[in-house]
Amino acid sequence: MQAEILSTGDEICQGTFIDTNSAHIAACLNDIGLRVARHQCVGDDIEALTAVFSEIGARADIAIITGGLGPTVDDLSAQAAARAAGVDLVLDRAAENSIKDYFAKFSRTMSPSDIKQAMLPLGAMPILNFWGTAPGFIITLGRCRCYFLPGVPREMEALLGAMVIPDILSFIGKTRNVFIKKELSVFGLPEALVDAKLKGFGDRFPGIKLGMVARFPVITVKMTAQGNDPNHLAEELEKAAEWSARQLDDKVFSFEGRSMEAEVARLLLKQKATLAVAESCTGGLVSHLLTNIAGSSDYFLFSGVTYANQAKQAVLGVSDENLRKFGAVSEQIVREMAEGARRISGAVYGLATSGIAGPSGGSPEKPVGTLCIAVSSQSGTVSRILQSPFKERLSNKQIFAICALDMLRKELLKKAA
């Protein structure tokens, strides 16, 4: 069974607004075992919309179309759907009453143009909108059951979850396959090398679809399987994930598609350990990522952006002699920073960063992209110097932060072993 998603509106096609609706719809359809074969966007043009609706009706089984249901002259979806179906637009009384009730609830006056939203193709089933004024509707075009929804994300998401997904499940009935996915989070390898290391995956696991999504600096390896035996699918996915992890060595940091910060948070919570962070070159980004995770107050005790040398000395107790001898970007200093953060906070772990994010400030000995990281705990302090290939400041800050979290993750795993 094939599904399609269509977004309508000049504002989407021209990039004025980012289309978040389609991503949400695709995820919901995937969760119920429907493969999204096509995703496209069409502007506010009656001829183009009519043609695309007819094309969808000829090839898809289910389609979800968003936008173009409002009261203005450029809201053309209902009109185009009627033309594609070869029927007239008619006033739907249930839709009209729903719109009137919505205006009455907020003591607002309804304008004549608002009635346009209740004009639906003859034979269409209204999807009453209790979160806004524009109702959606269901209509069969050719072989396809089409769901038309408003483009406002809040309204679309509410109608999709409350009415559309249940209707789709009823419509497809027992023909529905189970859809299971597995995601590996990978850090430390470029996408091309990940792809090369997984060569032969398709021959080993022909029933599993492999894909990759790069979100700098992490790559997500996505494995999906579809069928009617969920236990068998889960077993095959587990085998595929284990084989893939062996090919990628220690670069896989999560088998659940977690972000690096979420994986570090999970390990800290599991060990009931606490953390203090001292940052220089990352400017608070490490702390920002960690505190984005719900429940971070259970493990996150302290954060200090000690950018200037004076702050490193005053807050963390870094040695003036070592600063003069080794410089701020050095293993000696970053070790003192991690130890100082742990000492003043009482945390189980101290994590520190110091480096040269660029684009200027480098030297032959310490070029742009140089990063020093240290992790301190009761068992001692470990440190590393890494070199990023990037010269752009924001890219380096991002990769520096993930490198620091990855080093902490590995230390946490050693503790758990």
Coordinates of C-alpha atoms in Angstrom, one line a residue:
M1 CA 0.0 0.0 0.0
Q2 CA 1.5 3.3 -1.2
A3 CA 1.1 6.7 0.5
E4 CA 1.9 10.2 -0.7
I5 CA 2.1 13.5 1.0
L6 CA 1.4 16.8 -0.7
S7 CA 2.0 20.3 0.7
T8 CA 0.3 23.2 -1.0
G9 CA 0.9 26.9 -1.0
D10 CA 3.3 29.5 -2.5
E11 CA 4.7 30.2 0.9
I12 CA 6.0 26.6 1.1
C13 CA 7.3 26.4 -2.5
Q14 CA 9.1 29.7 -2.2
G15 CA 10.8 28.9 1.1
T16 CA 9.0 31.6 3.1
F17 CA 7.8 28.9 5.6
I18 CA 9.5 25.6 6.4
D19 CA 7.2 22.7 5.8
T20 CA 7.2 20.9 9.2
N21 CA 3.8 19.3 8.4
S22 CA 5.2 16.7 6.0
A23 CA 7.9 15.4 8.4
H24 CA 5.3 14.9 11.1
I25 CA 2.8 13.2 8.7
A26 CA 5.6 10.9 7.3
A27 CA 6.6 9.8 10.8
C28 CA 3.0 9.1 11.8
L29 CA 2.4 7.1 8.6
N30 CA 5.6 5.1 9.1
D31 CA 4.6 4.3 12.6
I32 CA 1.4 2.5 11.3
G33 CA 3.3 0.6 8.6
L34 CA 2.6 2.8 5.6
R35 CA 5.4 3.5 3.1
V36 CA 5.6 7.1 2.0
A37 CA 6.6 6.8 -1.7
R38 CA 6.4 10.4 -2.7
H39 CA 6.4 13.8 -1.1
Q40 CA 5.9 17.0 -3.1
C41 CA 4.8 20.6 -3.0
V42 CA 2.6 22.6 -5.3
G43 CA 1.9 26.3 -5.3
D44 CA -1.4 28.2 -5.3
D45 CA -2.4 27.5 -8.9
I46 CA -5.7 25.9 -9.7
E47 CA -4.5 24.1 -12.9
A48 CA -1.4 22.7 -11.2
L49 CA -3.3 21.5 -8.2
T50 CA -6.0 19.8 -10.2
A51 CA -3.4 18.0 -12.3
V52 CA -1.4 16.8 -9.3
F53 CA -4.6 15.6 -7.5
S54 CA -5.5 13.6 -10.6
E55 CA -2.0 12.1 -10.8
I56 CA -2.1 11.2 -7.1
G57 CA -5.5 9.5 -7.6
A58 CA -4.0 7.4 -10.4
R59 CA -1.0 6.0 -8.5
A60 CA -1.4 6.2 -4.7
D61 CA -3.6 4.3 -2.2
I62 CA -3.6 7.0 0.5
A63 CA -2.7 10.7 0.3
I64 CA -2.6 13.4 2.8
I65 CA -2.7 16.9 1.4
T66 CA -2.2 20.0 3.6
G67 CA -3.0 23.7 3.1
G68 CA -5.3 25.7 0.9
L69 CA -8.5 25.2 2.9
G70 CA -8.8 28.8 4.3
P71 CA -11.2 31.7 3.4
T72 CA -9.0 33.7 1.0
V73 CA -8.8 33.7 -2.8
D74 CA -5.6 31.7 -2.9
D75 CA -7.0 28.8 -0.9
L76 CA -7.8 26.5 -3.8
S77 CA -7.5 22.9 -2.5
A78 CA -11.3 22.2 -2.2
Q79 CA -12.0 23.7 -5.7
A80 CA -9.1 21.8 -7.3
A81 CA -10.2 18.5 -5.6
A82 CA -13.8 19.0 -6.9
R83 CA -12.4 19.6 -10.4
A84 CA -10.2 16.5 -10.2
A85 CA -13.2 14.4 -9.0
G86 CA -15.5 15.9 -11.7
V87 CA -18.1 17.2 -9.1
D88 CA -19.3 20.5 -7.9
L89 CA -18.6 22.3 -4.7
V90 CA -21.5 22.3 -2.3
L91 CA -22.2 23.8 1.1
D92 CA -21.6 21.2 3.8
R93 CA -24.0 22.0 6.7
A94 CA -21.9 20.1 9.3
A95 CA -18.8 22.0 8.3
E96 CA -20.7 25.3 8.3
N97 CA -22.1 24.7 11.8
S98 CA -18.6 23.8 13.1
I99 CA -17.2 27.1 11.8
K100 CA -20.1 29.0 13.4
D101 CA -19.6 27.3 16.7
Y102 CA -15.9 28.1 16.6
F103 CA -16.6 31.8 16.1
A104 CA -19.2 31.8 18.8
K105 CA -16.9 30.2 21.3
F106 CA -14.5 33.2 21.0
S107 CA -17.3 35.8 20.6
R108 CA -16.1 36.7 17.1
T109 CA -18.1 37.8 14.1
M110 CA -18.1 35.5 11.2
S111 CA -17.5 37.2 7.8
P112 CA -19.1 36.0 4.5
S113 CA -15.8 34.8 3.2
D114 CA -15.5 32.3 6.1
I115 CA -18.4 30.3 4.6
K116 CA -16.1 29.5 1.7
Q117 CA -14.4 27.0 4.1
A118 CA -17.6 25.0 4.3
M119 CA -17.8 24.6 0.5
L120 CA -16.6 21.0 -0.1
P121 CA -16.6 18.7 -3.1
L122 CA -19.9 16.8 -3.5
G123 CA -19.6 13.5 -1.8
A124 CA -16.7 14.5 0.4
M125 CA -16.8 13.5 4.1
P126 CA -16.0 16.6 6.3
I127 CA -13.3 16.4 9.0
L128 CA -14.6 18.9 11.5
N129 CA -12.0 21.2 13.0
F130 CA -12.4 21.9 16.6
W131 CA -9.0 23.7 16.8
G132 CA -9.6 26.3 14.0
T133 CA -12.1 27.4 11.4
A134 CA -11.0 25.4 8.3
P135 CA -12.5 21.9 8.2
G136 CA -10.7 19.1 6.4
F137 CA -12.4 16.5 4.2
I138 CA -12.0 13.0 2.9
I139 CA -12.6 12.2 -0.8
T140 CA -11.8 9.4 -3.2
L141 CA -9.9 10.5 -6.3
G142 CA -9.4 7.6 -8.7
R143 CA -8.0 4.7 -6.6
C144 CA -6.8 6.9 -3.8
R145 CA -8.4 7.9 -0.5
C146 CA -7.3 11.5 0.0
Y147 CA -7.3 13.4 3.3
F148 CA -7.3 17.2 3.0
L149 CA -6.1 19.0 6.1
P150 CA -5.5 22.6 7.1
G151 CA -1.9 23.8 6.8
V152 CA -1.7 25.4 10.3
P153 CA 0.6 22.8 12.1
R154 CA -1.3 22.9 15.4
E155 CA -4.6 22.2 13.6
M156 CA -3.1 19.6 11.2
E157 CA -1.4 17.6 13.9
A158 CA -4.6 17.5 16.1
L159 CA -6.8 16.4 13.2
L160 CA -4.2 13.9 12.0
G161 CA -4.0 12.2 15.3
A162 CA -7.6 12.4 16.4
M163 CA -9.4 11.6 13.1
V164 CA -7.2 10.8 10.1
I165 CA -4.9 8.1 11.5
P166 CA -7.8 6.1 13.1
D167 CA -9.7 6.3 9.7
I168 CA -6.6 5.1 7.8
L169 CA -6.3 2.2 10.2
S170 CA -9.9 1.3 9.7
F171 CA -9.6 1.7 5.9
I172 CA -6.6 -0.5 5.4
G173 CA -7.7 -3.0 8.0
K174 CA -5.9 -6.3 8.1
T175 CA -3.8 -5.6 5.0
R176 CA -1.6 -3.4 7.2
N177 CA 1.9 -4.6 7.7
V178 CA 4.0 -4.0 10.7
F179 CA 6.7 -1.4 10.3
I180 CA 9.8 -1.6 12.5
K181 CA 12.9 0.5 12.5
K182 CA 16.2 0.6 14.2
E183 CA 18.6 3.6 14.3
L184 CA 22.3 3.6 15.1
S185 CA 23.9 6.9 16.0
V186 CA 27.4 7.2 14.7
F187 CA 30.1 9.8 15.4
G188 CA 33.7 10.1 14.2
L189 CA 33.3 8.8 10.6
P190 CA 32.3 10.7 7.4
E191 CA 29.1 9.6 5.7
A192 CA 31.0 8.1 2.7
L193 CA 33.2 6.0 5.0
V194 CA 30.1 4.8 6.9
D195 CA 28.6 3.8 3.6
A196 CA 31.8 2.0 2.5
K197 CA 32.0 0.1 5.8
L198 CA 28.4 -1.1 5.5
K199 CA 29.0 -2.4 1.9
G200 CA 27.3 -5.8 1.6
F201 CA 24.5 -5.0 4.0
G202 CA 21.8 -5.5 1.3
D203 CA 23.1 -9.0 0.4
R204 CA 23.2 -10.0 4.0
F205 CA 19.9 -8.5 5.0
P206 CA 17.7 -8.3 1.8
G207 CA 14.5 -7.7 3.7
I208 CA 15.8 -4.6 5.5
K209 CA 16.1 -1.2 3.9
L210 CA 19.2 0.8 4.9
G211 CA 19.5 4.6 4.8
M212 CA 21.7 7.3 6.3
V213 CA 20.9 10.8 7.5
A214 CA 23.8 13.2 8.2
R215 CA 23.1 15.9 10.8
F216 CA 26.5 17.4 11.5
P217 CA 28.5 16.0 13.2
V218 CA 26.5 12.9 13.8
I219 CA 25.3 10.3 11.2
T220 CA 22.2 8.3 11.8
V221 CA 22.1 4.8 10.2
K222 CA 18.4 3.9 9.7
M223 CA 17.3 0.3 9.2
T224 CA 13.6 -0.4 8.4
A225 CA 11.7 -3.6 7.9
Q226 CA 8.1 -4.3 7.0
G227 CA 6.0 -7.5 7.2
N228 CA 3.3 -9.3 9.2
D229 CA 5.5 -11.0 11.8
P230 CA 6.8 -8.4 14.3
N231 CA 8.9 -10.9 16.2
H232 CA 10.8 -12.1 13.2
L233 CA 11.3 -8.5 12.0
A234 CA 12.7 -7.5 15.4
E235 CA 15.1 -10.4 15.4
E236 CA 16.4 -9.6 11.9
L237 CA 16.8 -5.9 12.7
E238 CA 18.8 -6.8 15.8
K239 CA 21.1 -9.0 13.8
A240 CA 21.5 -6.3 11.2
A241 CA 22.3 -3.7 13.9
E242 CA 24.9 -5.9 15.6
W243 CA 26.6 -6.6 12.2
S244 CA 26.6 -2.9 11.4
A245 CA 28.1 -2.0 14.8
R246 CA 30.9 -4.5 14.3
Q247 CA 31.8 -2.9 10.9
L248 CA 31.7 0.6 12.4
D249 CA 33.9 -0.4 15.4
D250 CA 33.5 2.0 18.4
K251 CA 31.9 4.8 16.4
V252 CA 28.3 3.7 17.2
F253 CA 27.3 5.4 20.4
S254 CA 23.6 4.5 20.5
F255 CA 21.4 1.7 19.2
E256 CA 18.3 3.7 19.8
G257 CA 19.0 6.7 17.6
R258 CA 19.7 8.9 20.6
S259 CA 21.7 12.1 20.4
M260 CA 25.1 12.2 22.0
E261 CA 23.9 14.3 24.9
A262 CA 20.9 12.1 25.5
E263 CA 23.2 9.0 25.6
V264 CA 25.5 10.7 28.1
A265 CA 22.6 11.8 30.2
R266 CA 21.3 8.2 30.2
L267 CA 24.6 6.8 31.4
L268 CA 25.0 9.5 34.1
L269 CA 21.5 8.8 35.4
K270 CA 22.0 5.0 35.3
Q271 CA 25.2 5.4 37.4
K272 CA 23.6 8.0 39.6
A273 CA 26.6 10.1 38.9
T274 CA 26.8 13.9 38.8
L275 CA 28.7 16.2 36.4
A276 CA 30.4 19.6 36.4
V277 CA 31.5 21.3 33.2
A278 CA 34.1 24.0 32.6
E279 CA 34.2 25.4 29.1
S280 CA 36.4 27.8 27.2
C281 CA 36.3 27.3 23.4
T282 CA 32.8 25.8 23.4
G283 CA 31.3 28.8 25.1
G284 CA 28.7 26.9 27.1
L285 CA 27.5 24.7 24.2
V286 CA 28.3 21.5 26.1
S287 CA 26.3 22.6 29.0
H288 CA 23.5 23.8 26.7
L289 CA 23.2 20.4 25.1
L290 CA 23.2 18.5 28.4
T291 CA 20.6 20.7 30.0
N292 CA 18.3 20.4 27.0
I293 CA 17.6 16.9 28.3
A294 CA 14.7 16.5 30.6
G295 CA 15.7 15.6 34.1
S296 CA 19.2 17.1 33.8
S297 CA 18.9 18.6 37.3
D298 CA 19.4 15.0 38.6
Y299 CA 23.0 14.9 37.3
F300 CA 24.1 18.4 36.2
L301 CA 25.6 20.4 39.1
F302 CA 27.8 23.1 37.7
S303 CA 28.7 25.0 34.5
G304 CA 31.3 27.6 34.1
V305 CA 32.3 29.4 30.9
T306 CA 35.8 30.4 31.9
Y307 CA 36.8 32.0 28.6
A308 CA 39.5 34.4 30.0
N309 CA 42.6 33.2 31.7
Q310 CA 41.7 35.3 34.7
A311 CA 38.4 33.4 35.0
K312 CA 40.2 30.1 34.8
Q313 CA 42.4 31.1 37.7
A314 CA 39.8 32.8 39.8
V315 CA 36.9 30.3 39.4
L316 CA 38.7 27.0 38.8
G317 CA 42.1 27.6 40.5
V318 CA 44.1 27.1 37.3
S319 CA 47.9 27.6 37.9
D320 CA 49.3 31.0 36.7
E321 CA 52.6 29.3 36.1
N322 CA 51.1 26.6 33.9
L323 CA 49.1 29.2 31.9
R324 CA 52.3 31.0 31.2
K325 CA 54.3 27.9 30.5
F326 CA 51.9 25.8 28.4
G327 CA 49.2 28.3 27.3
A328 CA 45.4 28.0 27.8
V329 CA 45.0 25.5 25.0
S330 CA 47.0 22.6 26.5
E331 CA 46.4 19.3 28.2
Q332 CA 47.9 20.7 31.4
I333 CA 45.4 23.5 31.6
V334 CA 42.3 21.6 30.5
R335 CA 43.1 18.9 33.2
E336 CA 43.3 21.6 35.8
M337 CA 39.9 23.0 34.6
A338 CA 38.2 19.6 34.8
E339 CA 39.7 19.0 38.3
G340 CA 38.7 22.5 39.4
A341 CA 35.1 22.1 38.2
R342 CA 34.8 18.8 40.1
R343 CA 36.4 20.2 43.2
I344 CA 34.3 23.3 43.6
S345 CA 31.0 21.5 42.8
G346 CA 31.5 18.2 44.5
A347 CA 30.5 16.4 41.3
V348 CA 31.5 12.8 40.5
Y349 CA 32.8 13.9 37.1
G350 CA 34.4 17.0 35.8
L351 CA 34.5 17.8 32.0
A352 CA 36.5 20.6 30.5
T353 CA 37.2 22.0 27.0
S354 CA 39.8 24.5 25.7
G355 CA 40.7 25.0 22.1
I356 CA 40.9 27.3 19.0
A357 CA 37.6 27.5 17.2
G358 CA 38.8 29.9 14.5
P359 CA 38.8 31.3 12.0
S360 CA 41.8 33.2 13.5
G361 CA 44.0 32.6 16.6
G362 CA 45.9 29.6 15.4
S363 CA 49.6 29.1 15.2
P364 CA 51.9 26.5 13.6
E365 CA 52.0 24.6 16.9
K366 CA 48.3 25.0 17.7
P367 CA 46.4 25.5 14.4
V368 CA 42.7 26.4 14.2
G369 CA 40.7 23.3 15.1
T370 CA 42.9 22.3 18.0
L371 CA 40.9 20.9 20.9
C372 CA 41.9 19.9 24.4
I373 CA 39.5 17.8 26.5
A374 CA 39.8 16.4 30.0
V375 CA 37.6 14.2 32.1
S376 CA 38.3 14.1 35.9
S377 CA 36.9 11.6 38.4
Q378 CA 37.9 10.1 41.7
S379 CA 40.0 7.5 39.8
G380 CA 42.1 10.2 38.1
T381 CA 42.1 12.7 35.2
V382 CA 42.4 11.8 31.5
S383 CA 43.0 14.2 28.7
R384 CA 43.3 14.3 24.9
I385 CA 44.3 16.7 22.1
L386 CA 42.2 16.4 18.9
Q387 CA 42.4 18.2 15.6
S388 CA 39.3 19.3 13.7
P389 CA 39.7 19.7 9.9
F390 CA 37.3 22.7 9.9
K391 CA 38.3 26.4 9.9
E392 CA 34.8 27.8 10.4
R393 CA 34.0 28.8 14.0
L394 CA 30.5 27.4 14.5
S395 CA 31.4 24.1 12.9
N396 CA 34.3 23.7 15.3
K397 CA 32.3 24.6 18.3
Q398 CA 29.7 22.0 17.4
I399 CA 32.2 19.2 16.8
F400 CA 34.3 20.3 19.9
A401 CA 31.2 19.9 22.1
I402 CA 30.3 16.5 20.7
C403 CA 33.9 15.3 21.0
A404 CA 33.9 16.3 24.7
L405 CA 30.6 14.5 25.3
D406 CA 31.9 11.4 23.5
M407 CA 35.1 11.3 25.6
L408 CA 32.9 11.5 28.8
R409 CA 30.6 8.8 27.4
K410 CA 33.6 6.5 26.9
E411 CA 34.8 7.1 30.5
L412 CA 31.3 6.4 31.8
L413 CA 31.3 3.1 29.9
K414 CA 34.6 2.1 31.4
K415 CA 33.1 2.7 34.8
A416 CA 30.1 0.6 34.0
A417 CA 32.3 -2.3 32.6

